[in-house]
Short mmCIF file of C-alpha atoms and ligand atoms in Angstrom, two decimals:
data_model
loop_
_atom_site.label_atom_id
_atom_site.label_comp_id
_atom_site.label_asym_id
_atom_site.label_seq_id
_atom_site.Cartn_x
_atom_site.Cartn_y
_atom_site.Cartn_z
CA UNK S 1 27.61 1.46 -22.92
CA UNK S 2 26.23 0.50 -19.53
CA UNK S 3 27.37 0.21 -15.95
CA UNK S 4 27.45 -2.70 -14.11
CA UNK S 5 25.11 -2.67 -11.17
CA UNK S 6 26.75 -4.06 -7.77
CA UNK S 7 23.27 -6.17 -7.32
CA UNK S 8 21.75 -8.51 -9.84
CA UNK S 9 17.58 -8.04 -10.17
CA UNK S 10 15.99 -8.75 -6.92
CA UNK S 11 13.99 -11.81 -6.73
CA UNK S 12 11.49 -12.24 -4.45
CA UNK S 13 10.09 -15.95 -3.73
CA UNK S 14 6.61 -16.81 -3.87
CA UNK S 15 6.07 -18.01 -0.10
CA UNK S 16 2.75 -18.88 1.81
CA UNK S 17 1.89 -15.75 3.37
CA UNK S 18 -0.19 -17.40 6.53
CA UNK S 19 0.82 -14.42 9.12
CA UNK S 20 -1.36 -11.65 10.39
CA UNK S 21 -1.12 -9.61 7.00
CA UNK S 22 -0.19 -8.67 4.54
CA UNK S 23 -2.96 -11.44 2.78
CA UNK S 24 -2.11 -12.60 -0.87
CA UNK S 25 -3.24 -10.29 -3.52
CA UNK S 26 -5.74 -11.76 -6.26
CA UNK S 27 -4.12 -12.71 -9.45
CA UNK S 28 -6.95 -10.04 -10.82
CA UNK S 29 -5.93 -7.01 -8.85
CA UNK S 30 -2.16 -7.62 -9.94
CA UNK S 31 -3.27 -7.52 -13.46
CA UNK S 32 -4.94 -4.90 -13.05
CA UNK S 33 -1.98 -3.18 -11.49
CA UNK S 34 0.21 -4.25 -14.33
CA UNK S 35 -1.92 -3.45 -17.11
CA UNK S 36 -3.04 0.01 -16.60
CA UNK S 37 -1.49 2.57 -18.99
CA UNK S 38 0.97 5.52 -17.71
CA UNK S 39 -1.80 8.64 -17.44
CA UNK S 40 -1.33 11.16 -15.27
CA UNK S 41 -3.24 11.80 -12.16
CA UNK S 42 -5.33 14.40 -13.83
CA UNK S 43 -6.00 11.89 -16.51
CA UNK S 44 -10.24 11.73 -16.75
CA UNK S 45 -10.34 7.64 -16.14
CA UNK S 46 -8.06 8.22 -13.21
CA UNK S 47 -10.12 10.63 -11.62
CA UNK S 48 -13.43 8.82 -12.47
CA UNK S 49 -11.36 5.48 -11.19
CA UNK S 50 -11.18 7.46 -7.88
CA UNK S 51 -15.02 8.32 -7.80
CA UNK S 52 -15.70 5.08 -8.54
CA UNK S 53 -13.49 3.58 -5.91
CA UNK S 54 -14.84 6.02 -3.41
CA UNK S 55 -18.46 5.24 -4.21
CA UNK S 56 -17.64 1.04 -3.45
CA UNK S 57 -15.32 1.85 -0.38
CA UNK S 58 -18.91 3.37 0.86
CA UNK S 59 -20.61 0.05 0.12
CA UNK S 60 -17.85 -1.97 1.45
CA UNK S 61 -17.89 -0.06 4.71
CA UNK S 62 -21.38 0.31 5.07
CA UNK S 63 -21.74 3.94 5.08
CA UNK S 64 -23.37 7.29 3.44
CA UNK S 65 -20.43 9.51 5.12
CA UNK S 66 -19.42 11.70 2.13
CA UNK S 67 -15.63 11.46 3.31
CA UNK S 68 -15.07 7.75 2.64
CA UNK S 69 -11.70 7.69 0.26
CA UNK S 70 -8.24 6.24 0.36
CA UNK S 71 -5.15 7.37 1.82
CA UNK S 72 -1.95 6.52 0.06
CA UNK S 73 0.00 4.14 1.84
CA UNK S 74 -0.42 1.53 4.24
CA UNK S 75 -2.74 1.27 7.55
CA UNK S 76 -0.66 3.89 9.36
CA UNK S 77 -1.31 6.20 6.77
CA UNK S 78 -4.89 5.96 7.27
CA UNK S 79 -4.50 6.06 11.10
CA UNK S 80 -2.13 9.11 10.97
CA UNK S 81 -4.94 10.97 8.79
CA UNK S 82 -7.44 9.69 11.11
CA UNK S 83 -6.06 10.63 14.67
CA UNK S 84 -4.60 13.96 12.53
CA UNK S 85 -7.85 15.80 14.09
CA UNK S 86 -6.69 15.35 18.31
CA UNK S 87 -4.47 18.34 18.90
CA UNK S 88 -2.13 19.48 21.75
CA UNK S 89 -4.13 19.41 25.08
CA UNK S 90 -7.16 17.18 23.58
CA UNK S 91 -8.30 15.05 26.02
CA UNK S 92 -8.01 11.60 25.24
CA UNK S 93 -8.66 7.82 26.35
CA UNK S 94 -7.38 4.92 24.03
CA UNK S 95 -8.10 1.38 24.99
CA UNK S 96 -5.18 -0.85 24.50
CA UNK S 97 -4.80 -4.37 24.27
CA UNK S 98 -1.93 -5.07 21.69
CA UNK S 99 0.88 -4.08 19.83
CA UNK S 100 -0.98 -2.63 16.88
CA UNK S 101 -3.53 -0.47 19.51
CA UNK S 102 -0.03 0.52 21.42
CA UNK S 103 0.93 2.23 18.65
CA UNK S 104 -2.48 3.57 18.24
CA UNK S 105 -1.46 4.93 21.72
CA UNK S 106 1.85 6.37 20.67
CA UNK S 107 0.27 8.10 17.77
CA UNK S 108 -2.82 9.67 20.09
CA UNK S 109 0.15 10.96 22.68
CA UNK S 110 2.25 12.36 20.01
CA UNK S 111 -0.53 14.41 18.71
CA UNK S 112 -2.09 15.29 22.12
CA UNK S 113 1.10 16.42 23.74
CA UNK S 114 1.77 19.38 24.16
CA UNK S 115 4.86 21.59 22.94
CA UNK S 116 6.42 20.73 25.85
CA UNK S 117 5.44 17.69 26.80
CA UNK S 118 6.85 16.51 23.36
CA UNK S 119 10.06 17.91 23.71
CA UNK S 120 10.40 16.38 27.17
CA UNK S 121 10.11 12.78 25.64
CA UNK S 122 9.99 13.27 22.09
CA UNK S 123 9.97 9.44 21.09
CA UNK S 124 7.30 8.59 23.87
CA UNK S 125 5.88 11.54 25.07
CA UNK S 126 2.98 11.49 28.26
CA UNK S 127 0.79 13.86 28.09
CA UNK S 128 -1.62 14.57 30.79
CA UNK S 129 -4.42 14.86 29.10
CA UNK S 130 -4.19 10.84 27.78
CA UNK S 131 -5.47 8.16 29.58
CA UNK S 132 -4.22 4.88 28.18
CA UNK S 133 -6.54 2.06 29.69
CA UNK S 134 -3.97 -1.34 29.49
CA UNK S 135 -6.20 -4.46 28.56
CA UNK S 136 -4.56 -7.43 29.48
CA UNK S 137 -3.36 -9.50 26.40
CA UNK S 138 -5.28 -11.94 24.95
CA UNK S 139 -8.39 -10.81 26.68
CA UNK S 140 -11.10 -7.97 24.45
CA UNK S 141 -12.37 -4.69 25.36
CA UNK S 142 -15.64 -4.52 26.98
CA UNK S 143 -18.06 -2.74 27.13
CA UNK S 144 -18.02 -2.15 31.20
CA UNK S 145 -14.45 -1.20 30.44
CA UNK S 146 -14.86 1.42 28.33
CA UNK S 147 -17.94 2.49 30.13
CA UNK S 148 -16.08 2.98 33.28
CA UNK S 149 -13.42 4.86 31.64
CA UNK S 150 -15.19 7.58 29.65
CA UNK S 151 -17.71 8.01 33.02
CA UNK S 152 -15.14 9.14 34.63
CA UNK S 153 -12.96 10.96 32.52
CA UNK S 154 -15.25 12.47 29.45
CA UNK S 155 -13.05 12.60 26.79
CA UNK S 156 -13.58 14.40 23.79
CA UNK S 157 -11.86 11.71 21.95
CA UNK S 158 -11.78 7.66 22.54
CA UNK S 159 -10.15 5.34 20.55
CA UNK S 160 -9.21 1.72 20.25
CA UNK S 161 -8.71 -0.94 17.19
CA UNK S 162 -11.90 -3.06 16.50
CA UNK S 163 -9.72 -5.93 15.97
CA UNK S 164 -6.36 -5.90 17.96
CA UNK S 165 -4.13 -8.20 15.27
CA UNK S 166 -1.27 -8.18 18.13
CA UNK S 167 -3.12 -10.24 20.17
CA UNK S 168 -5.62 -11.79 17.52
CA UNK S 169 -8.54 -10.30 19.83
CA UNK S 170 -11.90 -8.97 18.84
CA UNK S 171 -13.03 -5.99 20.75
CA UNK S 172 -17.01 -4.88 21.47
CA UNK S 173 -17.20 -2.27 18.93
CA UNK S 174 -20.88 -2.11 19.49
CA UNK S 175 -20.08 -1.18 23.76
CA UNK S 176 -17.41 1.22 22.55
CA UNK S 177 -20.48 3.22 20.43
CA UNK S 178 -23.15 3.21 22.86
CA UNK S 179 -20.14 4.18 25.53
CA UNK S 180 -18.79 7.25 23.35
CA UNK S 181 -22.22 8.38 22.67
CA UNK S 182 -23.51 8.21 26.58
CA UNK S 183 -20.67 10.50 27.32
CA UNK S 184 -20.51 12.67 23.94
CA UNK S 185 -16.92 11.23 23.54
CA UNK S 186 -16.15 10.95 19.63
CA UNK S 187 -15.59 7.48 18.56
CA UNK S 188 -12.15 6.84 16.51
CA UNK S 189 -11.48 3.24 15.48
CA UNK S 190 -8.32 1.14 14.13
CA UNK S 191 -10.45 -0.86 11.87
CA UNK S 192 -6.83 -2.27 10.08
CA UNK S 193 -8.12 -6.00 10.53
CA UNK S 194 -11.49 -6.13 10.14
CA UNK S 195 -12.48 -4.46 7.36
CA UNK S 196 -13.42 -6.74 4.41
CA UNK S 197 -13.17 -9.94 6.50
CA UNK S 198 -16.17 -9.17 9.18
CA UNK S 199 -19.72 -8.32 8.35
CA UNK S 200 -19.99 -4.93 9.85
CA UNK S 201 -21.54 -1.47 8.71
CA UNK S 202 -19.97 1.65 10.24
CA UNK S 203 -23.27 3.28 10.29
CA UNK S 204 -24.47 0.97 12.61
CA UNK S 205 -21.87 2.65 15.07
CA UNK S 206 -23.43 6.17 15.88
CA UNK S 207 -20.86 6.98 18.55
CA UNK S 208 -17.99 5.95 16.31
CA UNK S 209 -16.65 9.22 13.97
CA UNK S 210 -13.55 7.89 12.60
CA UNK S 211 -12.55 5.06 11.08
CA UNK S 212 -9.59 4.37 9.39
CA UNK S 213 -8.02 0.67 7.65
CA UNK S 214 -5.11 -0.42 5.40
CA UNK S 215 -4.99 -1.80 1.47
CA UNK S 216 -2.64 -5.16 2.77
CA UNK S 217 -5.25 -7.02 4.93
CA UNK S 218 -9.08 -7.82 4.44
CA UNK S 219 -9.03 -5.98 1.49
CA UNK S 220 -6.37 -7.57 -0.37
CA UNK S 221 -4.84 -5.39 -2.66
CA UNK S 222 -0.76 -5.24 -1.31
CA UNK S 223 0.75 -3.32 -4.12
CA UNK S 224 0.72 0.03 -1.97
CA UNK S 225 -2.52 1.53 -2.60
CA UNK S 226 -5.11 3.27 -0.35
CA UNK S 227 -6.08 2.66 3.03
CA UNK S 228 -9.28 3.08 3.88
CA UNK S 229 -11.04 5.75 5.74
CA UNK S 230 -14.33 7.35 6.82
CA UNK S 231 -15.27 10.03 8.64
CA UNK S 232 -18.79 11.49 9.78
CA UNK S 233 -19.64 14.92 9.54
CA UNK S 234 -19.45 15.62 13.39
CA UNK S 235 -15.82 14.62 12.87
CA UNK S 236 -15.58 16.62 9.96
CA UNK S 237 -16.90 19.80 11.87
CA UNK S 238 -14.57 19.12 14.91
CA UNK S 239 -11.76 19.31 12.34
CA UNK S 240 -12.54 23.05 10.49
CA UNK S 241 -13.18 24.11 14.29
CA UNK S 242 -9.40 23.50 15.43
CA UNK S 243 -7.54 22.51 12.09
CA UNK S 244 -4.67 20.26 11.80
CA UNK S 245 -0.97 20.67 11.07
CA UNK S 246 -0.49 18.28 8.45
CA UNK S 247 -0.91 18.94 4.09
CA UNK S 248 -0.30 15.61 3.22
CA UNK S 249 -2.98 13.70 5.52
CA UNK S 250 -5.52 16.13 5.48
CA UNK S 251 -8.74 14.48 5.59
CA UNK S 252 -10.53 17.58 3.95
CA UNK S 253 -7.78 18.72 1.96
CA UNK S 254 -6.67 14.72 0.54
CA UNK S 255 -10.81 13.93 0.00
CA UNK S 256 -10.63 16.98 -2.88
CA UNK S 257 -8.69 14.22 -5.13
CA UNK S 258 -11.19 11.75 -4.67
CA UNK S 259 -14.48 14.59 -5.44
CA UNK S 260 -15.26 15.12 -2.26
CA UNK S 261 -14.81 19.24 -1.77
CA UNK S 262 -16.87 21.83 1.22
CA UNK S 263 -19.01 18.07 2.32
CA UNK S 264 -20.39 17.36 -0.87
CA UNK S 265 -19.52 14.91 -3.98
CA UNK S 266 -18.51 16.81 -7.50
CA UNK S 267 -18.16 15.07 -10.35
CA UNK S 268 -14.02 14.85 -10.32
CA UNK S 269 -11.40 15.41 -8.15
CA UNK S 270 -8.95 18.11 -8.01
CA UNK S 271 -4.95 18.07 -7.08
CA UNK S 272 -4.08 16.98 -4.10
CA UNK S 273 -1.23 14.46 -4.93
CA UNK S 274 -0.21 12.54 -7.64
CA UNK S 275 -2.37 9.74 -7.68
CA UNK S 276 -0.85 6.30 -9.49
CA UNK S 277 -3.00 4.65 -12.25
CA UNK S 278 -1.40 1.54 -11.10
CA UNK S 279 -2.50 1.72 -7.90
CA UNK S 280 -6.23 3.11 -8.81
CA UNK S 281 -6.60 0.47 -11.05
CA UNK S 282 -5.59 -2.43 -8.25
CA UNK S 283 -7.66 -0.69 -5.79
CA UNK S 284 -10.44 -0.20 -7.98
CA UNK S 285 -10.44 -4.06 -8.85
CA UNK S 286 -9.80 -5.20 -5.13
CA UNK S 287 -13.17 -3.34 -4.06
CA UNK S 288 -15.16 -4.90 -6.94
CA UNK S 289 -13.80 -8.14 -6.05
CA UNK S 290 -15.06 -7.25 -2.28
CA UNK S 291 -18.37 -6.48 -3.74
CA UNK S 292 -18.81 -9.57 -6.00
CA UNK S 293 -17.93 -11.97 -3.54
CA UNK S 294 -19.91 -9.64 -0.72
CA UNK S 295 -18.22 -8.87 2.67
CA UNK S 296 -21.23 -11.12 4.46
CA UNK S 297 -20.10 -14.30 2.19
CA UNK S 298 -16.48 -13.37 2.47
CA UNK S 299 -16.88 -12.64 6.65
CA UNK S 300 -19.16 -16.30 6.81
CA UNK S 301 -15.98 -17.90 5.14
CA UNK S 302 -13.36 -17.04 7.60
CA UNK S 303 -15.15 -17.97 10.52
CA UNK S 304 -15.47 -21.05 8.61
CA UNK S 305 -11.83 -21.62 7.79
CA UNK S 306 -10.89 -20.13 10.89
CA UNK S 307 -12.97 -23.15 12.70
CA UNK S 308 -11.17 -26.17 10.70
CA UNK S 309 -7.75 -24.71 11.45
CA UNK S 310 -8.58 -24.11 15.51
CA UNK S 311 -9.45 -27.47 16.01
CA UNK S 312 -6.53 -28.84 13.60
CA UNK S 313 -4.05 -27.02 15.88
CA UNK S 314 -6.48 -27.76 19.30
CA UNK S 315 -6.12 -31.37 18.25
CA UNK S 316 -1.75 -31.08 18.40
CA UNK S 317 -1.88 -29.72 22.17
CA UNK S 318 -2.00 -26.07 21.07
CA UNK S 319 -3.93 -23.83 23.07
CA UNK S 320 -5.99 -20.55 21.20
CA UNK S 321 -6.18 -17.61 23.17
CA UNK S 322 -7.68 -15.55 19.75
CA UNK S 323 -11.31 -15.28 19.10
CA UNK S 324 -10.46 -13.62 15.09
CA UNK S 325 -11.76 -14.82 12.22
CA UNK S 326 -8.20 -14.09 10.10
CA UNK S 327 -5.68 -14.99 12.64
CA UNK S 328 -5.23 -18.08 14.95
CA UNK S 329 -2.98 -17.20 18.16
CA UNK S 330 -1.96 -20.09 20.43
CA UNK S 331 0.40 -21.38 22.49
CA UNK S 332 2.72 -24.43 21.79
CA UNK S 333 2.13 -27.39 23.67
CA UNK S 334 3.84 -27.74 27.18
CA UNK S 335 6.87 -29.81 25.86
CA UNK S 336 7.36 -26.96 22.86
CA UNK S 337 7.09 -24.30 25.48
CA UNK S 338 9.61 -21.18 25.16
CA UNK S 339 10.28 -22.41 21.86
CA UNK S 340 8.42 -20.11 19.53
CA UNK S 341 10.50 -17.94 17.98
CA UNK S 342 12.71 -20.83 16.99
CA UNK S 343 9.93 -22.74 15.56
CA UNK S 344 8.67 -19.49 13.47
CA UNK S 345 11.74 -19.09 12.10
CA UNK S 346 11.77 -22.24 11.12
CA UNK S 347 8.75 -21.97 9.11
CA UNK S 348 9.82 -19.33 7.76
CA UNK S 349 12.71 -20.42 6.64
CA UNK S 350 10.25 -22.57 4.03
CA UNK S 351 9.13 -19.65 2.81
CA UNK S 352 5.90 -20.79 5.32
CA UNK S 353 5.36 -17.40 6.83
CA UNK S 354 3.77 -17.58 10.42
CA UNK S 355 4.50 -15.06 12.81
CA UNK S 356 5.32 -14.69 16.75
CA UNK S 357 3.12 -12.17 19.13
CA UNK S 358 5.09 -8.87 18.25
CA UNK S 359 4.64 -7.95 22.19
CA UNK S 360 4.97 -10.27 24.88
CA UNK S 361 3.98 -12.61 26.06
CA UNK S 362 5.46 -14.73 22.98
CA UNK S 363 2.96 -16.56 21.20
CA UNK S 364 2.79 -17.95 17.78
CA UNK S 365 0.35 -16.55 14.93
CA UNK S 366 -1.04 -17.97 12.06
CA UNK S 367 -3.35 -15.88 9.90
CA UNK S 368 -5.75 -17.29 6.57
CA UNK S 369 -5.93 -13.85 5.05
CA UNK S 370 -7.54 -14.82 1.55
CA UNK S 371 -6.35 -18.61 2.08
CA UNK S 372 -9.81 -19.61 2.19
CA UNK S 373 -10.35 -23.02 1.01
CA UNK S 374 -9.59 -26.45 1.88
CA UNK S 375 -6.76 -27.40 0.08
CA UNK S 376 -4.77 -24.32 1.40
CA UNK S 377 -5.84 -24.84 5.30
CA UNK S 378 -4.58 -28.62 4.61
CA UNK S 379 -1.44 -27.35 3.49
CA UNK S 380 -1.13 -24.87 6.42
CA UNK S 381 -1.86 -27.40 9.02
CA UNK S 382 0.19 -30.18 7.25
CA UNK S 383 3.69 -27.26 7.34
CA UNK S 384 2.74 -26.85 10.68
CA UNK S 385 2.16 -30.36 11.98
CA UNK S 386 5.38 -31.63 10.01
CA UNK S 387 7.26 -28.27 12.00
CA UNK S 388 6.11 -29.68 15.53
CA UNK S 389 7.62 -32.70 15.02
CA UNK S 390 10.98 -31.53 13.53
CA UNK S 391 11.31 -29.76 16.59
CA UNK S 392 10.70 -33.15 18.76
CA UNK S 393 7.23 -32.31 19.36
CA UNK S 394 4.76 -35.23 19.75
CA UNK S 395 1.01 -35.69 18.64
CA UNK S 396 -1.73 -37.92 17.55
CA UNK S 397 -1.42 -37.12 14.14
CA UNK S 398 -4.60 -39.41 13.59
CA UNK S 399 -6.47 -36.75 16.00
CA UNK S 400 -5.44 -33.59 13.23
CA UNK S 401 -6.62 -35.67 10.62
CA UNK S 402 -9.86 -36.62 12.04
CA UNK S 403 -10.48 -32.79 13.35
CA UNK S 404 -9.55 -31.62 9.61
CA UNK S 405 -11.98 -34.36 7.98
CA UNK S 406 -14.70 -33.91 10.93
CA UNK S 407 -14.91 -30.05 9.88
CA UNK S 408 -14.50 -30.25 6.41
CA UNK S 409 -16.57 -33.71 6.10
CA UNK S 410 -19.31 -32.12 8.48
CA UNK S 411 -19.75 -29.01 5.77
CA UNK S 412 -20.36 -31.12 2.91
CA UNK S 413 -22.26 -33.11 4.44
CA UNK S 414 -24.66 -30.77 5.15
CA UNK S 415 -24.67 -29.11 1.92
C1 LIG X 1 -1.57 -4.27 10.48
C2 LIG X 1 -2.16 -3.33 11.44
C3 LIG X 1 -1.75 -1.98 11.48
C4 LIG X 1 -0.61 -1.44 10.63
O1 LIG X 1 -0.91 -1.51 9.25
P1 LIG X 1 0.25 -1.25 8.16
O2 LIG X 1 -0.42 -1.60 6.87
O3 LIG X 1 1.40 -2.14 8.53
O4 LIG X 1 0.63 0.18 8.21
C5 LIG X 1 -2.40 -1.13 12.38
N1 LIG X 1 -3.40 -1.58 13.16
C6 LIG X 1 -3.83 -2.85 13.14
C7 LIG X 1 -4.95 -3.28 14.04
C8 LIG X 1 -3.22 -3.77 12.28
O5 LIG X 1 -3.63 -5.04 12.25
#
């Protein structure tokens, strides 16, 4: 005999995923995920799975820092393990110029606070010794800004995401390194977006220690994996100095599971969690999909795709205040004004899933995460042109079509 459950088997529509993230997952890296066996974590192709993964995450990243693994979980995970080493009374100064380097902020106050400075606002503490440095939306961090900030404070942390997704902005990762490393500040970056859609090597960023991303975006592998994270051995030796109260996001203590154990690579790993063969399996097919395509082919595609669906949306009266390669932020046309949320939800009522600006001001976001080819951006700017007008907006539709064909057309020509 069995019971009958109050809720039939939840179905969950296919829908275009054209947001910020999560990006769609590769029919290869699902079947992967499906068709690994049940072995346990200890289980010797799980473990060399892990080695393996760790050895292309060091490729992908561009890096010989012995702790590059995954975190299990999402890009928070990775951040939390990342900003794990600032401890009460660390001095601090995070750049922030979105909703996704807010929280950045949150996280850096919560661990910098002291005792009592988090019991006197546990939710949203303010510590004294963390600057936050607000960067107008829709505008990057600079160089000069950053260079200004650590002159006259001297941190012996600073922090900020490469690519701030809240506000589709990219921010001057190569001004934040020189910066930190001017004033012996260590470098800790939110590099959620940007890693596996721009053509970047960590080691290129000397003042930069930490770097943590997530499994959902650039690298495209959604069924809750590993995020990504790296950390140099400076980091590494500011950590054993003051340790960290956290097990569970240990960066020395989780990199044992992966091989990495007292700074050097061993041949397997040893318990730290239990590790999913599922989710080895996805991730380990994700980064070899990264490899085979190559992050410099993949990053020279989205600024490609980006381009035709810019002017597509330039040519309906929108106005781009982004400067991403995944993610197109604009505002409606004058007439449409005020009327973004209503017009997301729209979309996304067809299962066409845009986003708004998760802070304000509210602006409307539409992201290309591993929707990179023609056909798909047609479809994209097609929803989105056939959207304008059900919500009485007016175009030249004849100016879209001839921005669409103009980009497109212009490539192939020149092939
Ligand atoms: C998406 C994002 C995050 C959060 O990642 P999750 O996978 O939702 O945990 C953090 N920072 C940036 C810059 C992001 O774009």
């Amino acid at each position: 005999m069995t019971n009958t459950v109050p809720f039939p088997q939840l179905e969950i529509p296919q829908t275009i995923a054209a947001g910020p993230g999560p990006g769609n997952t590769d029919a290869r890296v699902l079947s992967r995920f499906a068709g690994a066996g049940l072995a346990d974590h200890m289980h010797p192709d799980v473990l060399r799975g892990m080695v393996e993964c760790k050895e292309m995450l060091r490729e992908v990243m561009g890096t010989k820092n012995t702790y590059t693994f995954g975190v299990a979980g999402t890009g928070w995970s990775g951040l939390d393990m990342m900003f794990s080493a600032v401890m009460p009374g660390d001095k601090v100064v995070m750049f922030v110029n979105g909703t996704f380097s807010g929280i950045d902020g949150l996280t850096v106050r919560m661990r910098a606070a002291t005792a009592e400075e988090l019991a006197a606002n546990p939710l949203d503490p303010k510590p004294a010794s963390v600057v936050i440095v607000d960067v107008p939306h829709g505008t990057s961090v600079t160089e000069e800004i950053v260079e200004a900030a650590l002159a006259e404070h001297k941190p012996k942390w600073a922090a900020m995401a490469h690519w701030e997704t809240g506000s589709g902005r990219v921010n001057d990762i190569e001004g934040f390194s020189k910066a930190c490393e001017r004033h012996g500040a260590m470098g800790l970056v939110d590099a959620v977006s940007s890693l596996g859609v721009g053509d970047f090597k960590i080691d290129d960023y000397a003042g930069v220690h930490g770097w943590a991303s997530c499994p959902q975006k650039g690298i495209c592998c959604l069924p809750l994996t590993y995020a990504p994270v790296s950390f140099s051995d400076t980091y590494i030796e500011a950590l054993m100095a003051t340790g960290t109260r956290t097990f569970c996001h240990h960066p020395i203590l989780e990199a044992r599971h992966w091989g990495i154990i007292d700074g050097k690579d061993v041949e397997k790993g040893t318990y730290h969690r239990t590790h999913s063969a599922y989710a080895v399996a996805a991730f380990h097919e994700a980064l070899r999909i990264c490899l085979q395509q190559t992050v410099a082919q993949r990053a020279s595609d989205y600024i490609f795709h980006e381009g035709a669906l810019r002017a597509a949306v330039e040519a309906m009266g929108c106005e781009v205040t982004s400067n991403m390669p995944s993610l197109v932020v604009l505002n409606l046309p004058g007439a449409l004004a005020g009327r973004e949320m209503e017009l997301v939800q729209h979309c996304r009522a067809q299962n066409f899933g845009i986003w708004p600006t998760l802070s304000e001001p509210v602006q409307v976001r539409i992201g290309i995460l591993n929707l990179l080819n023609e056909a798909t951006i047609t479809d994209i700017v097609t929803r989105f042109c056939a959207a304008l007008r059900e919500l009485g907006g007016e175009f030249d539709q004849e100016a879209v079509d001839t921005a669409l064909r103009g980009h497109y057309g212009a490539a192939m020509a020149a092939e």
